[in-house]
Amino acid sequence: MNLRHLLANLVRILVNPCFTREFGAYTREFQPFTREFAAFTREIAAFTREFQPFTREFAAFTRELMHFTREFAAFTREFQPFTREFDEES
């Protein structure tokens, strides 16, 4: 069976009135579900928009914390020779 034959069969199925009626009934059956799902996704979008300012603030806080951590690491590296010397003396 070649591609042309497959496409011809597909077209025959799609234009068949019986298939079209059944497919229409099937899609109508799922319309309430798709409407509910669309409403649900709109609610999620509104919820995420509500939290965007908090997320931005948290990202800024995280960046500041990373900067502080780097500075603190540099600060502790400065004292490593002193702490080694102190450990050796005790």
Short mmCIF file of N, CA and C in Angstrom, two decimals:
data_model
loop_
_atom_site.label_atom_id
_atom_site.label_comp_id
_atom_site.label_asym_id
_atom_site.label_seq_id
_atom_site.Cartn_x
_atom_site.Cartn_y
_atom_site.Cartn_z
N MET A 1 0.83 -1.17 0.00
CA MET A 1 0.00 0.00 0.00
C MET A 1 0.89 1.25 0.00
N ASN A 2 0.65 2.14 -0.93
CA ASN A 2 1.47 3.34 -1.00
C ASN A 2 0.77 4.53 -0.34
N LEU A 3 1.46 5.61 -0.26
CA LEU A 3 0.96 6.80 0.41
C LEU A 3 -0.29 7.35 -0.29
N ARG A 4 -0.29 7.30 -1.58
CA ARG A 4 -1.44 7.81 -2.33
C ARG A 4 -2.70 7.03 -1.98
N HIS A 5 -2.57 5.71 -1.90
CA HIS A 5 -3.69 4.85 -1.55
C HIS A 5 -4.18 5.15 -0.13
N LEU A 6 -3.25 5.34 0.80
CA LEU A 6 -3.62 5.65 2.18
C LEU A 6 -4.36 6.98 2.27
N LEU A 7 -3.86 7.99 1.56
CA LEU A 7 -4.51 9.30 1.56
C LEU A 7 -5.91 9.23 0.95
N ALA A 8 -6.06 8.46 -0.12
CA ALA A 8 -7.38 8.31 -0.75
C ALA A 8 -8.36 7.66 0.23
N ASN A 9 -7.92 6.64 0.94
CA ASN A 9 -8.79 6.00 1.94
C ASN A 9 -9.15 6.97 3.07
N LEU A 10 -8.19 7.75 3.50
CA LEU A 10 -8.44 8.71 4.56
C LEU A 10 -9.49 9.74 4.13
N VAL A 11 -9.37 10.23 2.90
CA VAL A 11 -10.34 11.21 2.38
C VAL A 11 -11.73 10.57 2.31
N ARG A 12 -11.82 9.31 1.86
CA ARG A 12 -13.12 8.63 1.80
C ARG A 12 -13.74 8.53 3.19
N ILE A 13 -12.93 8.25 4.19
CA ILE A 13 -13.45 8.13 5.55
C ILE A 13 -13.93 9.49 6.05
N LEU A 14 -13.13 10.53 5.81
CA LEU A 14 -13.46 11.86 6.33
C LEU A 14 -14.71 12.45 5.69
N VAL A 15 -14.95 12.17 4.43
CA VAL A 15 -16.12 12.74 3.76
C VAL A 15 -17.35 11.85 3.90
N ASN A 16 -17.20 10.70 4.50
CA ASN A 16 -18.31 9.80 4.72
C ASN A 16 -19.29 10.45 5.70
N PRO A 17 -20.55 10.62 5.32
CA PRO A 17 -21.52 11.29 6.21
C PRO A 17 -21.69 10.58 7.55
N CYS A 18 -21.62 9.27 7.55
CA CYS A 18 -21.76 8.52 8.80
C CYS A 18 -20.63 8.88 9.76
N PHE A 19 -19.40 8.91 9.24
CA PHE A 19 -18.25 9.27 10.08
C PHE A 19 -18.39 10.69 10.58
N THR A 20 -18.81 11.59 9.71
CA THR A 20 -18.94 13.00 10.07
C THR A 20 -19.96 13.17 11.19
N ARG A 21 -21.10 12.46 11.10
CA ARG A 21 -22.12 12.54 12.15
C ARG A 21 -21.58 12.01 13.48
N GLU A 22 -20.92 10.86 13.42
CA GLU A 22 -20.38 10.26 14.64
C GLU A 22 -19.30 11.14 15.26
N PHE A 23 -18.44 11.67 14.43
CA PHE A 23 -17.37 12.53 14.94
C PHE A 23 -17.95 13.81 15.53
N GLY A 24 -18.97 14.37 14.89
CA GLY A 24 -19.64 15.56 15.42
C GLY A 24 -20.26 15.28 16.78
N ALA A 25 -20.92 14.13 16.91
CA ALA A 25 -21.53 13.77 18.18
C ALA A 25 -20.46 13.58 19.24
N TYR A 26 -19.38 12.98 18.86
CA TYR A 26 -18.27 12.74 19.80
C TYR A 26 -17.68 14.06 20.29
N THR A 27 -17.47 15.01 19.38
CA THR A 27 -16.90 16.29 19.79
C THR A 27 -17.89 17.09 20.64
N ARG A 28 -19.18 17.01 20.31
CA ARG A 28 -20.19 17.71 21.13
C ARG A 28 -20.23 17.14 22.54
N GLU A 29 -20.00 15.85 22.65
CA GLU A 29 -19.99 15.19 23.95
C GLU A 29 -18.87 15.75 24.84
N PHE A 30 -17.76 16.14 24.23
CA PHE A 30 -16.61 16.63 24.99
C PHE A 30 -16.59 18.15 25.16
N GLN A 31 -17.53 18.86 24.58
CA GLN A 31 -17.55 20.32 24.70
C GLN A 31 -17.64 20.81 26.14
N PRO A 32 -18.49 20.23 26.99
CA PRO A 32 -18.52 20.71 28.39
C PRO A 32 -17.17 20.54 29.08
N PHE A 33 -16.51 19.44 28.83
CA PHE A 33 -15.20 19.20 29.42
C PHE A 33 -14.19 20.24 28.95
N THR A 34 -14.18 20.52 27.65
CA THR A 34 -13.21 21.51 27.15
C THR A 34 -13.52 22.90 27.69
N ARG A 35 -14.80 23.22 27.85
CA ARG A 35 -15.15 24.53 28.44
C ARG A 35 -14.67 24.61 29.88
N GLU A 36 -14.89 23.51 30.64
CA GLU A 36 -14.41 23.48 32.02
C GLU A 36 -12.90 23.61 32.09
N PHE A 37 -12.21 22.92 31.20
CA PHE A 37 -10.76 22.96 31.18
C PHE A 37 -10.27 24.36 30.83
N ALA A 38 -10.94 25.02 29.89
CA ALA A 38 -10.57 26.39 29.53
C ALA A 38 -10.76 27.32 30.72
N ALA A 39 -11.86 27.16 31.45
CA ALA A 39 -12.10 27.99 32.64
C ALA A 39 -11.03 27.72 33.69
N PHE A 40 -10.68 26.46 33.86
CA PHE A 40 -9.65 26.09 34.83
C PHE A 40 -8.31 26.72 34.47
N THR A 41 -7.93 26.69 33.20
CA THR A 41 -6.65 27.28 32.80
C THR A 41 -6.68 28.80 32.97
N ARG A 42 -7.83 29.42 32.76
CA ARG A 42 -7.93 30.87 33.01
C ARG A 42 -7.73 31.17 34.49
N GLU A 43 -8.30 30.31 35.36
CA GLU A 43 -8.11 30.50 36.80
C GLU A 43 -6.64 30.35 37.18
N ILE A 44 -5.98 29.37 36.62
CA ILE A 44 -4.55 29.17 36.91
C ILE A 44 -3.75 30.38 36.44
N ALA A 45 -4.07 30.91 35.28
CA ALA A 45 -3.36 32.08 34.76
C ALA A 45 -3.56 33.28 35.70
N ALA A 46 -4.78 33.46 36.18
CA ALA A 46 -5.04 34.57 37.11
C ALA A 46 -4.27 34.37 38.41
N PHE A 47 -4.24 33.14 38.89
CA PHE A 47 -3.53 32.82 40.12
C PHE A 47 -2.04 33.10 39.97
N THR A 48 -1.45 32.69 38.84
CA THR A 48 -0.02 32.91 38.65
C THR A 48 0.28 34.40 38.49
N ARG A 49 -0.61 35.14 37.84
CA ARG A 49 -0.41 36.60 37.72
C ARG A 49 -0.42 37.25 39.10
N GLU A 50 -1.27 36.71 39.98
CA GLU A 50 -1.36 37.24 41.34
C GLU A 50 -0.04 37.07 42.09
N PHE A 51 0.69 35.99 41.81
CA PHE A 51 1.92 35.71 42.53
C PHE A 51 3.19 36.24 41.85
N GLN A 52 3.07 36.86 40.70
CA GLN A 52 4.24 37.38 40.00
C GLN A 52 5.04 38.38 40.83
N PRO A 53 4.40 39.36 41.50
CA PRO A 53 5.20 40.29 42.31
C PRO A 53 6.00 39.58 43.40
N PHE A 54 5.36 38.62 44.07
CA PHE A 54 6.05 37.86 45.11
C PHE A 54 7.23 37.09 44.52
N THR A 55 7.01 36.49 43.36
CA THR A 55 8.09 35.73 42.71
C THR A 55 9.26 36.63 42.35
N ARG A 56 8.95 37.82 41.85
CA ARG A 56 10.03 38.76 41.52
C ARG A 56 10.81 39.16 42.76
N GLU A 57 10.07 39.44 43.85
CA GLU A 57 10.74 39.80 45.11
C GLU A 57 11.61 38.66 45.61
N PHE A 58 11.09 37.45 45.52
CA PHE A 58 11.85 36.30 45.98
C PHE A 58 13.10 36.09 45.14
N ALA A 59 13.00 36.32 43.82
CA ALA A 59 14.16 36.20 42.95
C ALA A 59 15.21 37.26 43.32
N ALA A 60 14.77 38.47 43.60
CA ALA A 60 15.71 39.53 44.01
C ALA A 60 16.37 39.17 45.33
N PHE A 61 15.58 38.64 46.28
CA PHE A 61 16.13 38.21 47.56
C PHE A 61 17.16 37.10 47.36
N THR A 62 16.87 36.16 46.51
CA THR A 62 17.79 35.05 46.24
C THR A 62 19.09 35.57 45.64
N ARG A 63 18.99 36.54 44.73
CA ARG A 63 20.20 37.11 44.15
C ARG A 63 21.05 37.80 45.22
N GLU A 64 20.38 38.55 46.12
CA GLU A 64 21.11 39.20 47.21
C GLU A 64 21.77 38.17 48.12
N LEU A 65 21.05 37.10 48.40
CA LEU A 65 21.60 36.05 49.25
C LEU A 65 22.82 35.38 48.60
N MET A 66 22.76 35.17 47.29
CA MET A 66 23.91 34.59 46.58
C MET A 66 25.10 35.54 46.67
N HIS A 67 24.85 36.83 46.50
CA HIS A 67 25.93 37.82 46.59
C HIS A 67 26.55 37.81 47.99
N PHE A 68 25.69 37.78 49.02
CA PHE A 68 26.18 37.73 50.38
C PHE A 68 26.99 36.46 50.62
N THR A 69 26.53 35.34 50.10
CA THR A 69 27.24 34.07 50.28
C THR A 69 28.63 34.13 49.65
N ARG A 70 28.72 34.71 48.47
CA ARG A 70 30.03 34.85 47.81
C ARG A 70 30.96 35.73 48.65
N GLU A 71 30.41 36.85 49.14
CA GLU A 71 31.23 37.74 49.97
C GLU A 71 31.67 37.05 51.25
N PHE A 72 30.77 36.31 51.86
CA PHE A 72 31.11 35.61 53.10
C PHE A 72 32.16 34.53 52.83
N ALA A 73 32.05 33.84 51.70
CA ALA A 73 33.06 32.84 51.35
C ALA A 73 34.43 33.49 51.17
N ALA A 74 34.47 34.64 50.50
CA ALA A 74 35.74 35.36 50.33
C ALA A 74 36.29 35.81 51.68
N PHE A 75 35.40 36.26 52.55
CA PHE A 75 35.81 36.70 53.88
C PHE A 75 36.40 35.53 54.68
N THR A 76 35.76 34.38 54.63
CA THR A 76 36.27 33.23 55.39
C THR A 76 37.59 32.72 54.80
N ARG A 77 37.75 32.84 53.49
CA ARG A 77 39.03 32.42 52.88
C ARG A 77 40.18 33.28 53.40
N GLU A 78 39.90 34.55 53.67
CA GLU A 78 40.94 35.42 54.21
C GLU A 78 41.43 34.94 55.57
N PHE A 79 40.57 34.33 56.35
CA PHE A 79 40.93 33.89 57.69
C PHE A 79 41.43 32.45 57.77
N GLN A 80 41.45 31.74 56.64
CA GLN A 80 41.91 30.36 56.68
C GLN A 80 43.33 30.20 57.21
N PRO A 81 44.29 31.02 56.75
CA PRO A 81 45.65 30.86 57.29
C PRO A 81 45.67 31.05 58.82
N PHE A 82 44.93 32.02 59.32
CA PHE A 82 44.89 32.28 60.75
C PHE A 82 44.29 31.08 61.50
N THR A 83 43.21 30.53 60.98
CA THR A 83 42.57 29.41 61.67
C THR A 83 43.45 28.18 61.63
N ARG A 84 44.17 27.95 60.54
CA ARG A 84 45.10 26.81 60.48
C ARG A 84 46.19 26.97 61.54
N GLU A 85 46.71 28.17 61.62
CA GLU A 85 47.76 28.45 62.60
C GLU A 85 47.22 28.24 64.03
N PHE A 86 46.00 28.70 64.27
CA PHE A 86 45.40 28.54 65.59
C PHE A 86 45.18 27.06 65.91
N ASP A 87 44.75 26.28 64.90
CA ASP A 87 44.56 24.84 65.11
C ASP A 87 45.87 24.14 65.46
N GLU A 88 46.93 24.55 64.79
CA GLU A 88 48.23 23.93 65.04
C GLU A 88 48.75 24.24 66.44
N GLU A 89 48.44 25.45 66.94
CA GLU A 89 48.90 25.84 68.27
C GLU A 89 48.15 25.13 69.37
N SER A 90 46.90 24.77 69.15
CA SER A 90 46.14 24.17 70.22
C SER A 90 46.30 22.67 70.33
#
